[in-house]
mmCIF file of C-alpha atoms and ligand atoms in Angstrom:
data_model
loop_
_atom_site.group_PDB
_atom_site.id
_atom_site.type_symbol
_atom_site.label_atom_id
_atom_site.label_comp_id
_atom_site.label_asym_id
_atom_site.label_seq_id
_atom_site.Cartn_x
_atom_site.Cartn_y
_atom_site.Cartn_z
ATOM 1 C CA UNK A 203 12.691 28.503 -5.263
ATOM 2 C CA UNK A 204 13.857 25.033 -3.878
ATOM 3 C CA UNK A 205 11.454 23.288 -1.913
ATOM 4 C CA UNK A 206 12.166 22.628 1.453
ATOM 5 C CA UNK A 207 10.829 19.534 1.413
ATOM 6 C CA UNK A 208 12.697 18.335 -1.659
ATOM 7 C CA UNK A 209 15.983 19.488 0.208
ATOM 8 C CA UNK A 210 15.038 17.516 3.032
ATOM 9 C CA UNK A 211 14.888 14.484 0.760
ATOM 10 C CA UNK A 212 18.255 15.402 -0.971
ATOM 11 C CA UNK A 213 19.941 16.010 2.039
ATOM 12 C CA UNK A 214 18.862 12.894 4.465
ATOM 13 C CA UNK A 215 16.446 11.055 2.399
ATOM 14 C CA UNK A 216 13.793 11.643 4.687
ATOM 15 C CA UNK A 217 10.868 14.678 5.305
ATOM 16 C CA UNK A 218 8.424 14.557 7.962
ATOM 17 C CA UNK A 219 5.236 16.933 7.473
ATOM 18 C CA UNK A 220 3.527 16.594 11.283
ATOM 19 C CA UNK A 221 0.467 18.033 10.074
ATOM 20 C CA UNK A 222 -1.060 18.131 6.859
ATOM 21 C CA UNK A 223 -4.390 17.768 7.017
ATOM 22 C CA UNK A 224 -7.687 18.608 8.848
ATOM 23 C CA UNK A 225 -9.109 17.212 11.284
ATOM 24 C CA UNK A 226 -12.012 16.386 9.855
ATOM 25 C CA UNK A 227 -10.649 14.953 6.738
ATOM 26 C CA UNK A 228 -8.411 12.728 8.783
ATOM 27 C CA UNK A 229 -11.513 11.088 10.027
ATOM 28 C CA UNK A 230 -13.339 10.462 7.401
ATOM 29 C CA UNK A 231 -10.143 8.869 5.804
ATOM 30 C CA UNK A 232 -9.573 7.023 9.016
ATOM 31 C CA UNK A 233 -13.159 5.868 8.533
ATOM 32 C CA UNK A 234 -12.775 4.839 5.192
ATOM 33 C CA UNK A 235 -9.622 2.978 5.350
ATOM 34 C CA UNK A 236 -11.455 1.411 8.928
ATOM 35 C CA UNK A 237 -14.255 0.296 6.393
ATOM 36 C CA UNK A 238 -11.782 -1.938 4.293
ATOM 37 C CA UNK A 239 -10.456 -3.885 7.519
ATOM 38 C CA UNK A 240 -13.604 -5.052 8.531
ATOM 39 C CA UNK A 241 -13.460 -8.039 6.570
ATOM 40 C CA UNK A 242 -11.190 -10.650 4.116
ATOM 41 C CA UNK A 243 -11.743 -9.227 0.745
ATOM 42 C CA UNK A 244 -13.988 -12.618 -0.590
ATOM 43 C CA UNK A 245 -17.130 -12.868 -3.003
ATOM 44 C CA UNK A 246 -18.978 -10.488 -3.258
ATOM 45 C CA UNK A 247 -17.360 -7.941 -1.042
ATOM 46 C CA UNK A 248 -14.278 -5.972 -0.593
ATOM 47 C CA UNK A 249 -12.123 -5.568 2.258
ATOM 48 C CA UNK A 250 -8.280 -6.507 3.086
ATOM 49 C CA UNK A 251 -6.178 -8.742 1.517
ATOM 50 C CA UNK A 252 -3.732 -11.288 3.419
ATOM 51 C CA UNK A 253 -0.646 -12.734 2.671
ATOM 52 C CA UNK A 254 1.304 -12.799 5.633
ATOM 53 C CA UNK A 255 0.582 -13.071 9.477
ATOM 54 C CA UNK A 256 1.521 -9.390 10.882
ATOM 55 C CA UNK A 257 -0.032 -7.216 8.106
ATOM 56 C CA UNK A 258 -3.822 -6.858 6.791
ATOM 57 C CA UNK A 259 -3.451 -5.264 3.246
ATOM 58 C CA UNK A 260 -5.446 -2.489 1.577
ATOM 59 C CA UNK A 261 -4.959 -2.284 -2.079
ATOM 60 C CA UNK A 262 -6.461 0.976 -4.366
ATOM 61 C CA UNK A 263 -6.710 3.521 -1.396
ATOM 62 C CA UNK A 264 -7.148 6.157 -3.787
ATOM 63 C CA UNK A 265 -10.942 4.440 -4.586
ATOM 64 C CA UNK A 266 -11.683 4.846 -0.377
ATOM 65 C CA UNK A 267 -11.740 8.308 0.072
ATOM 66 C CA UNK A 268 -11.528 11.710 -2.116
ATOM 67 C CA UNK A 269 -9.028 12.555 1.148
ATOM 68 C CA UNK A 270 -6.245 10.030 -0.342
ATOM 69 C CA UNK A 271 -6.935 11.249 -4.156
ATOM 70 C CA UNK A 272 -6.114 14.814 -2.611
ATOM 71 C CA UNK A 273 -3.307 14.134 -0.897
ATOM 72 C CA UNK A 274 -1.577 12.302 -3.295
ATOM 73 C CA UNK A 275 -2.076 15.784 -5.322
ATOM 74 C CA UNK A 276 -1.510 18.408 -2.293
ATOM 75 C CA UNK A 277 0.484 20.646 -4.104
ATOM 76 C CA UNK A 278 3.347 20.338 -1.270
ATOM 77 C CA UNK A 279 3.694 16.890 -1.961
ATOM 78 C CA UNK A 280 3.753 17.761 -5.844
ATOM 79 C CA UNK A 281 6.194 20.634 -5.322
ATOM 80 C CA UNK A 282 8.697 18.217 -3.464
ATOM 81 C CA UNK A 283 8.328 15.467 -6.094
ATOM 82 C CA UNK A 284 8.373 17.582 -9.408
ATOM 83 C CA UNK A 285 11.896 18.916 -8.256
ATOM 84 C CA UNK A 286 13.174 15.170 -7.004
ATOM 85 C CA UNK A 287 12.114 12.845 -9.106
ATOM 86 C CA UNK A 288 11.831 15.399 -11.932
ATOM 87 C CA UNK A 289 8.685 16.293 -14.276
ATOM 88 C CA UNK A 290 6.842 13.214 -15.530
ATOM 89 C CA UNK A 291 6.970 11.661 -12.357
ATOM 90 C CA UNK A 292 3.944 8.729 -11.774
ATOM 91 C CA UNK A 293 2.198 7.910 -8.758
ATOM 92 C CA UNK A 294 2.566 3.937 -9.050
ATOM 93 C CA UNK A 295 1.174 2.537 -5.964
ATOM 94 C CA UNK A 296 -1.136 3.648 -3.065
ATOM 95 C CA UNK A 297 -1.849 1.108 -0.621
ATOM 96 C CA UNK A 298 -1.786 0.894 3.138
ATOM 97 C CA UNK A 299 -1.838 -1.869 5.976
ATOM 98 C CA UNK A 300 -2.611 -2.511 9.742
ATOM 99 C CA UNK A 301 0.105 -3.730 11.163
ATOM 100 C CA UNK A 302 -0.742 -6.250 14.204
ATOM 101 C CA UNK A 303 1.112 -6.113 17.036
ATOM 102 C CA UNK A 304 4.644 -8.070 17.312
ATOM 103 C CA UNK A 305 7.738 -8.485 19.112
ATOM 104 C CA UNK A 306 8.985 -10.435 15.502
ATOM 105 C CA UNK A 307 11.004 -8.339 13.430
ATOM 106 C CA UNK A 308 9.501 -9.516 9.833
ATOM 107 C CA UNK A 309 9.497 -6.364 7.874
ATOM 108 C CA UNK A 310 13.246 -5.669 8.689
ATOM 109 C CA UNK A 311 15.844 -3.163 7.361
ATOM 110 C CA UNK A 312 15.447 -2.716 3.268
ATOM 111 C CA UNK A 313 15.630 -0.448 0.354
ATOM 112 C CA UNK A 314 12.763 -1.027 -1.499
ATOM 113 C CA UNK A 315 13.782 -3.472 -4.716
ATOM 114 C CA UNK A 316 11.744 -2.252 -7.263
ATOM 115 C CA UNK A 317 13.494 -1.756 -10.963
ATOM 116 C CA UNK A 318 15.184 -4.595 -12.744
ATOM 117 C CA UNK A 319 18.868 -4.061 -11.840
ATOM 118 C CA UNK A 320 20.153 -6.228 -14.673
ATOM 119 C CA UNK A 321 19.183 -3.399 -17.020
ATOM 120 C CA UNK A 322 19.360 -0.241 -14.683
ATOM 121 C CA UNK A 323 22.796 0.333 -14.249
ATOM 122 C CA UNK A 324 21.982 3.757 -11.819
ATOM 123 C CA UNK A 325 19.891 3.816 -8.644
ATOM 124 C CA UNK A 326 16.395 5.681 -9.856
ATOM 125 C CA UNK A 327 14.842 7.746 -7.481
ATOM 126 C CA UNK A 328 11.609 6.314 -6.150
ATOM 127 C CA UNK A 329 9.685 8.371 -2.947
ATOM 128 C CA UNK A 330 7.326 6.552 -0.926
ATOM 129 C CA UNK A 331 4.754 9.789 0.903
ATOM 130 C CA UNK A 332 3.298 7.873 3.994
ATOM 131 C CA UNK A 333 0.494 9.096 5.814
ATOM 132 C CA UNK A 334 -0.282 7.346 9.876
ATOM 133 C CA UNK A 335 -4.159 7.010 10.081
ATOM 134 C CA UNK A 336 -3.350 6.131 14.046
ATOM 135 C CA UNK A 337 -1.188 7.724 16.581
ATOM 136 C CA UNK A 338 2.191 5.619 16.471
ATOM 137 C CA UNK A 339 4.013 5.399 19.622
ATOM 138 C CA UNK A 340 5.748 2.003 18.641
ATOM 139 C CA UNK A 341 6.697 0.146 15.504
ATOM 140 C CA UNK A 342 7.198 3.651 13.766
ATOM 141 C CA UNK A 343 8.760 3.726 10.393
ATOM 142 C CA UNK A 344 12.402 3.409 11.208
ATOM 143 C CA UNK A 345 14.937 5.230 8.256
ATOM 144 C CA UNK A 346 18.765 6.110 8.219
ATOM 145 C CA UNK A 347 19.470 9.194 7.571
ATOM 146 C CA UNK A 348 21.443 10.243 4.861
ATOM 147 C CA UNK A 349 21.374 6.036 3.599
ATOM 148 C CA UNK A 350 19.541 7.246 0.303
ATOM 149 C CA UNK A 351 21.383 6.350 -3.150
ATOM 150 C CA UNK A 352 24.108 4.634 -1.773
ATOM 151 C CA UNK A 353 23.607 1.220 -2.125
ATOM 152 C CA UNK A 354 21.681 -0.988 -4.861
ATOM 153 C CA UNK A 355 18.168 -1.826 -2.786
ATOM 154 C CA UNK A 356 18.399 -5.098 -0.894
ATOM 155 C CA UNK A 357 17.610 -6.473 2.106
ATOM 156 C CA UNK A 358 20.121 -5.666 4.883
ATOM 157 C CA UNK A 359 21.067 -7.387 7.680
ATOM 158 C CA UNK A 360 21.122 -6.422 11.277
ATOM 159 C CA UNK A 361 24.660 -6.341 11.205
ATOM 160 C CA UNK A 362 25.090 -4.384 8.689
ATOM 161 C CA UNK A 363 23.679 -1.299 10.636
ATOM 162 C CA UNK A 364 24.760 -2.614 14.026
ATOM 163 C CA UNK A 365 27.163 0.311 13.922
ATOM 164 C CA UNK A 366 24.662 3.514 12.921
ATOM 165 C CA UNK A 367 25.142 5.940 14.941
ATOM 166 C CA UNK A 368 22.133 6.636 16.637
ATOM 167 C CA UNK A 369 21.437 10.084 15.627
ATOM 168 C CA UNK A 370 21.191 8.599 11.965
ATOM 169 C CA UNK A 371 18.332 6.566 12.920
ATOM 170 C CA UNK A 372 14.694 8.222 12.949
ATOM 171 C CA UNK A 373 12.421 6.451 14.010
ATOM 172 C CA UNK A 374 9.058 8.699 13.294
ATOM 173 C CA UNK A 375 6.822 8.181 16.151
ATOM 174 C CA UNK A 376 3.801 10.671 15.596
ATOM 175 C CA UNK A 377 -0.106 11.195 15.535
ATOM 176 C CA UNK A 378 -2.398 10.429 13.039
ATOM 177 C CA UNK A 379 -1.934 12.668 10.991
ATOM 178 C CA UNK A 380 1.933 12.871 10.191
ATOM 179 C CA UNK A 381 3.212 12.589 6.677
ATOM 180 C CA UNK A 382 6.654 11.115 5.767
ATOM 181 C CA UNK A 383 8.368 11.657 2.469
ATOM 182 C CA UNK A 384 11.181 8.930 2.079
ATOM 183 C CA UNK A 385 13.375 8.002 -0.901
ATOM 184 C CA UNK A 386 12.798 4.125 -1.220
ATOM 185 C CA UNK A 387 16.340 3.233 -1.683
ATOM 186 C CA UNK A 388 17.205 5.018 1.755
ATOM 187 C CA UNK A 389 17.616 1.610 4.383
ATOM 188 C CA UNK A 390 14.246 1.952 6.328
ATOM 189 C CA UNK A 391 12.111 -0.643 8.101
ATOM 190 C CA UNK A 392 9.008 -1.317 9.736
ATOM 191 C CA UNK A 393 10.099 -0.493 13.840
ATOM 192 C CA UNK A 394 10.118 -3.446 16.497
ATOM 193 C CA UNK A 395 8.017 -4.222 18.472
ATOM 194 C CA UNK A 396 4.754 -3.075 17.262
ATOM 195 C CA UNK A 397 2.934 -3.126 21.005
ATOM 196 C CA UNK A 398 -0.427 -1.478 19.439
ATOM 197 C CA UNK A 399 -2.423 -2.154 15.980
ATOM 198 C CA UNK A 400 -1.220 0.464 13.214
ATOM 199 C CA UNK A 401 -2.456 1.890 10.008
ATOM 200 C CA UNK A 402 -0.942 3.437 7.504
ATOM 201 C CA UNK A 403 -1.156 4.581 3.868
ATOM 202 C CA UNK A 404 2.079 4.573 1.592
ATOM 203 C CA UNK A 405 1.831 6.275 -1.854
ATOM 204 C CA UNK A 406 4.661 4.891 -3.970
ATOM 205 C CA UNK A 407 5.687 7.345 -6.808
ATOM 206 C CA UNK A 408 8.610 7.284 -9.450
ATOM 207 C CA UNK A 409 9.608 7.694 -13.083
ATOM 208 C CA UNK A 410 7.205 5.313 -15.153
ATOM 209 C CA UNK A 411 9.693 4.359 -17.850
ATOM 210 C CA UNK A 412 12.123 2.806 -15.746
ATOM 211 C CA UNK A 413 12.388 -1.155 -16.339
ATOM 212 C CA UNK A 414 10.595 -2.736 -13.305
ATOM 213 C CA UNK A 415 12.244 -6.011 -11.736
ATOM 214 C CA UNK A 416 10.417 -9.520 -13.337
ATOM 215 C CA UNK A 417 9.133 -10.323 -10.158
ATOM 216 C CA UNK A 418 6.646 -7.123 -9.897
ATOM 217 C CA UNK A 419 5.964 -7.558 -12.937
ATOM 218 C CA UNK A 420 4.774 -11.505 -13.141
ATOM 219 C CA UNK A 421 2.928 -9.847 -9.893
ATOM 220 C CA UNK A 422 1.759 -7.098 -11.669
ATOM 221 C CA UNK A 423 2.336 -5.022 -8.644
ATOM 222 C CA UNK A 424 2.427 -1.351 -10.634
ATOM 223 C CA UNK A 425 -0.980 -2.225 -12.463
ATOM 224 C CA UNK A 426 -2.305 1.015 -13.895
ATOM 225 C CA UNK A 427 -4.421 2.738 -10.655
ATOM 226 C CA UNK A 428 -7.317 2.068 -9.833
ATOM 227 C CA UNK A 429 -9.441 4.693 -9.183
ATOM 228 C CA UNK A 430 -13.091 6.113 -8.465
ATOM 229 C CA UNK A 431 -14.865 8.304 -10.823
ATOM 230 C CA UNK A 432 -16.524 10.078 -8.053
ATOM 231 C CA UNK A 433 -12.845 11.905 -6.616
ATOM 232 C CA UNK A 434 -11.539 12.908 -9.982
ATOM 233 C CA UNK A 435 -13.218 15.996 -10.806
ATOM 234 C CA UNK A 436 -11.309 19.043 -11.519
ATOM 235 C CA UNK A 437 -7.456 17.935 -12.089
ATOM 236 C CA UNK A 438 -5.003 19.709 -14.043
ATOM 237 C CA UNK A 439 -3.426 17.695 -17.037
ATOM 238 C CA UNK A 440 -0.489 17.183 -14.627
ATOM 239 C CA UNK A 441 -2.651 15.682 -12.137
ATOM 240 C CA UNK A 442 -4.473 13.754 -14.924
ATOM 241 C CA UNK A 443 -0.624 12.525 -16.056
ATOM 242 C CA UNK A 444 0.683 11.563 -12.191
ATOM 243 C CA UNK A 445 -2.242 9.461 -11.783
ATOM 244 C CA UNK A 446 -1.651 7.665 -14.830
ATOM 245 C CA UNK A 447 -4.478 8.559 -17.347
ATOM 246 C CA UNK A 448 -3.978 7.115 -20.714
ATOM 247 C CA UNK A 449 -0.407 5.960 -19.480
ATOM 248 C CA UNK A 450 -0.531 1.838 -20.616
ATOM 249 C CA UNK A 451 3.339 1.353 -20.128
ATOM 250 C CA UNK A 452 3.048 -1.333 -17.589
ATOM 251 C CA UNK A 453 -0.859 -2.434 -18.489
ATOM 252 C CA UNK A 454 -1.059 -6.042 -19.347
ATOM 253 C CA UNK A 455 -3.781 -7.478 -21.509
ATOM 254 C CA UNK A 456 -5.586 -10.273 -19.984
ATOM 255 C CA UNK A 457 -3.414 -10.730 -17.198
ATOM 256 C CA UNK A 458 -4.231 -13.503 -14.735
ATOM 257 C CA UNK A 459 -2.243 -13.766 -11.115
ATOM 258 C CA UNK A 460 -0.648 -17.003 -10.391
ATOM 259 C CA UNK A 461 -3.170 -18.503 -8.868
ATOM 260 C CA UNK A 462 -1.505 -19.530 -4.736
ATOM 261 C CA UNK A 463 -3.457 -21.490 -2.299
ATOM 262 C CA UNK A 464 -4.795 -23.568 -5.019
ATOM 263 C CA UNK A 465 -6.078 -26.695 -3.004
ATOM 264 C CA UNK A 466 -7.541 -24.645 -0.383
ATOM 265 C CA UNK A 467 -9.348 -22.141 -2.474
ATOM 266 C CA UNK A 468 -10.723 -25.472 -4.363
ATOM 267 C CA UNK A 469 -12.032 -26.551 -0.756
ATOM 268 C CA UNK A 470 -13.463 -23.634 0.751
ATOM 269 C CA UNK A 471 -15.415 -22.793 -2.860
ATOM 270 C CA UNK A 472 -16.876 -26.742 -2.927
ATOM 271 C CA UNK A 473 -17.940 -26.286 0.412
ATOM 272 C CA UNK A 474 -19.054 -22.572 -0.277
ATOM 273 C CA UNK A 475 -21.035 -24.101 -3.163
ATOM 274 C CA UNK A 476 -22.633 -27.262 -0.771
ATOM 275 C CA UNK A 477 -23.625 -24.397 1.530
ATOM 276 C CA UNK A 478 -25.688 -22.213 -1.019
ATOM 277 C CA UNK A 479 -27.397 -25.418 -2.177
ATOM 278 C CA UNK A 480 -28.516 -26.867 1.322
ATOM 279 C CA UNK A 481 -29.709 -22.968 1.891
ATOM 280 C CA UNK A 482 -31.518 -23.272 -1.114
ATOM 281 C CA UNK A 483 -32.963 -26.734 -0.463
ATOM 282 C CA UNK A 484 -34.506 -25.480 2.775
ATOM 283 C CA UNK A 485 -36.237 -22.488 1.615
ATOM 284 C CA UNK A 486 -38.132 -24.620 -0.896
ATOM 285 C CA UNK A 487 -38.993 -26.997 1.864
ATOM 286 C CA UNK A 488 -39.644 -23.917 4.364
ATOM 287 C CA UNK A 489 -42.154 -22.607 1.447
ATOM 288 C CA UNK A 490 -43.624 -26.255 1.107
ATOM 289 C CA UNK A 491 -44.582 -26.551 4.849
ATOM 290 C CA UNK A 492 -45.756 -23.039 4.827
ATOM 291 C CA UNK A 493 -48.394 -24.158 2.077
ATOM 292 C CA UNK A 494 -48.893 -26.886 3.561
ATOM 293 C CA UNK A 495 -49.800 -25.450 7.241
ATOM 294 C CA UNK A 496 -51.449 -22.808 4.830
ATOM 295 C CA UNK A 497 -54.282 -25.807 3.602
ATOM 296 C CA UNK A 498 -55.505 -26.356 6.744
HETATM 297 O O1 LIG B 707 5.525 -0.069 7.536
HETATM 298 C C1 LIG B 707 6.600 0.515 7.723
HETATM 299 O O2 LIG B 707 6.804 1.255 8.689
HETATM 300 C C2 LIG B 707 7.737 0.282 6.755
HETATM 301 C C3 LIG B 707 7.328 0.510 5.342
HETATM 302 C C4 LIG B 707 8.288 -0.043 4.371
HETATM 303 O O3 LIG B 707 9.269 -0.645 4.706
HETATM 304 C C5 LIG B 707 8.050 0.142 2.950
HETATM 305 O O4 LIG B 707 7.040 0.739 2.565
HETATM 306 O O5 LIG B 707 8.896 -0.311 2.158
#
């Protein structure tokens, strides 16, 4: 039997699921994910990462909450992706961001770039599943119907769509709660303006012997997952295979980030250091007086 969802996707690129899961686990993953915004990842802690104004990044969601492990395996969103993307599909990223609210349009109409298109001469499938941890009345996820597998992914310019008709353009407003299924190379965007904060997960999955593009992977953007002992009990070798175990076809040895921000991450750790000594000086002298006052 042909999956409804998986139609969806073959038909218009797109499948919205407005509710997937309970209550109750919606919460706890919205608490979770909350958990990881309260602070810079630095040191010894985690927490988001940032790279650009308008978006606070949360890498590894599938270490947050057994909630994201799960839904990456609901057995909906396995049904739709076995029959699109075909068996031996990978889950390949799962991250998510809060957006901050903007009238600027910097996360405009794209299909995701992804596979190195100097030795892929087709377009591979790739399906992003995207799960809204707030209600989204603005800056929704924006995609054109029926846009999927037409083009090599690229940015596109306004222009380019100026002439959509509108009933090609969804634009998935929806509560927390509401699941999109999207095929990456379909022309999507992030919606204008964004007038209220706005989280969201996006689990990235495709086939994982495709050649990826050298920029992703001098970032190593599809490192193999990270995950968290504590959520993987119970999963069927399938399960075991989309979330990568064993699977070292993109691992690098030793791999080291270009290091950005050099001068200022110099700065901020000298003066990080200067602070952990002066602390250090004082408690000795705080313990010295204490003795002292202690004498008499
Ligand atoms: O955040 C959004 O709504 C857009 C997401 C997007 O463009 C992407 O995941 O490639």
């Amino acid at each position: 039997m042909t999956s409804s969802l998986a139609s969806e996707l073959e038909t218009h690129g797109i499948a919205v699921i407005p509710e997937l899961l309970s209550i109750d686990r919606l919460e706890a993953m919205q608490a979770a994910f909350a958990g990881r915004l309260q602070h810079q990842r630095w040191n010894d802690f985690d927490g988001y990462e940032k790279t650009e104004p308008f978006r606070h990044m949360v890498q590894d969601a599938l270490t947050l909450h057994q909630g994201f492990v799960d839904l990456a395996l609901h057995p909906l969103v396995k049904e739709a992706l076995r029959e699109y993307l075909g068996a031996g599909f990978v889950l390949c990223e799962a991250k998510g961001w809060l957006s901050l609210p903007t009238r600027r349009d910097f996360h405009g109409w794209h299909g995701d770039a992804w596979y190195d298109q100097s030795r892929v001469s087709t377009i591979p499938r790739e399906v992003k599943v995207a799960l809204y941890l707030t209600d989204v009345r603005s800056g929704a996820f924006n995609f054109i119907k029926g846009s999927h597998a037409r083009q090599v992914p690229r940015t596109v310019r306004a222009e380019e769509v100026a002439n959509v008709a509108a009933d090609r353009i969804v634009e998935v407003a929806g509560k927390a709660g509401t699941v999109i299924l999207f095929d990456t190379s379909g022309i999507h965007r992030q919606g204008v303006p964004m007038l209220e904060p706005r989280r969201a997960v996006f689990l990235n999955y495709h086939q994982p012997d495709v050649y990826l593009q050298a920029e992703d992977v001098a970032y190593y953007r599809y490192h193999p997952l990270l995950l968290n002992a504590a959520f993987l009990g119970g999963l069927t070798e399938e399960d075991q295979g989309i979330l990568g175990f064993g699977n070292k076809v993109h691992y690098q040895e030793h791999f080291q980030r270009a290091p950005a921000h050099r001068g200022f991450r110099r700065l901020s750790s000298r003066l990080f250091d200067t602070k952990l000594v002066l602390a250090n000086h004082a408690r000795r002298i705080a313990a010295r007086l204490r003795k002292i006052v202690g004498k008499r």
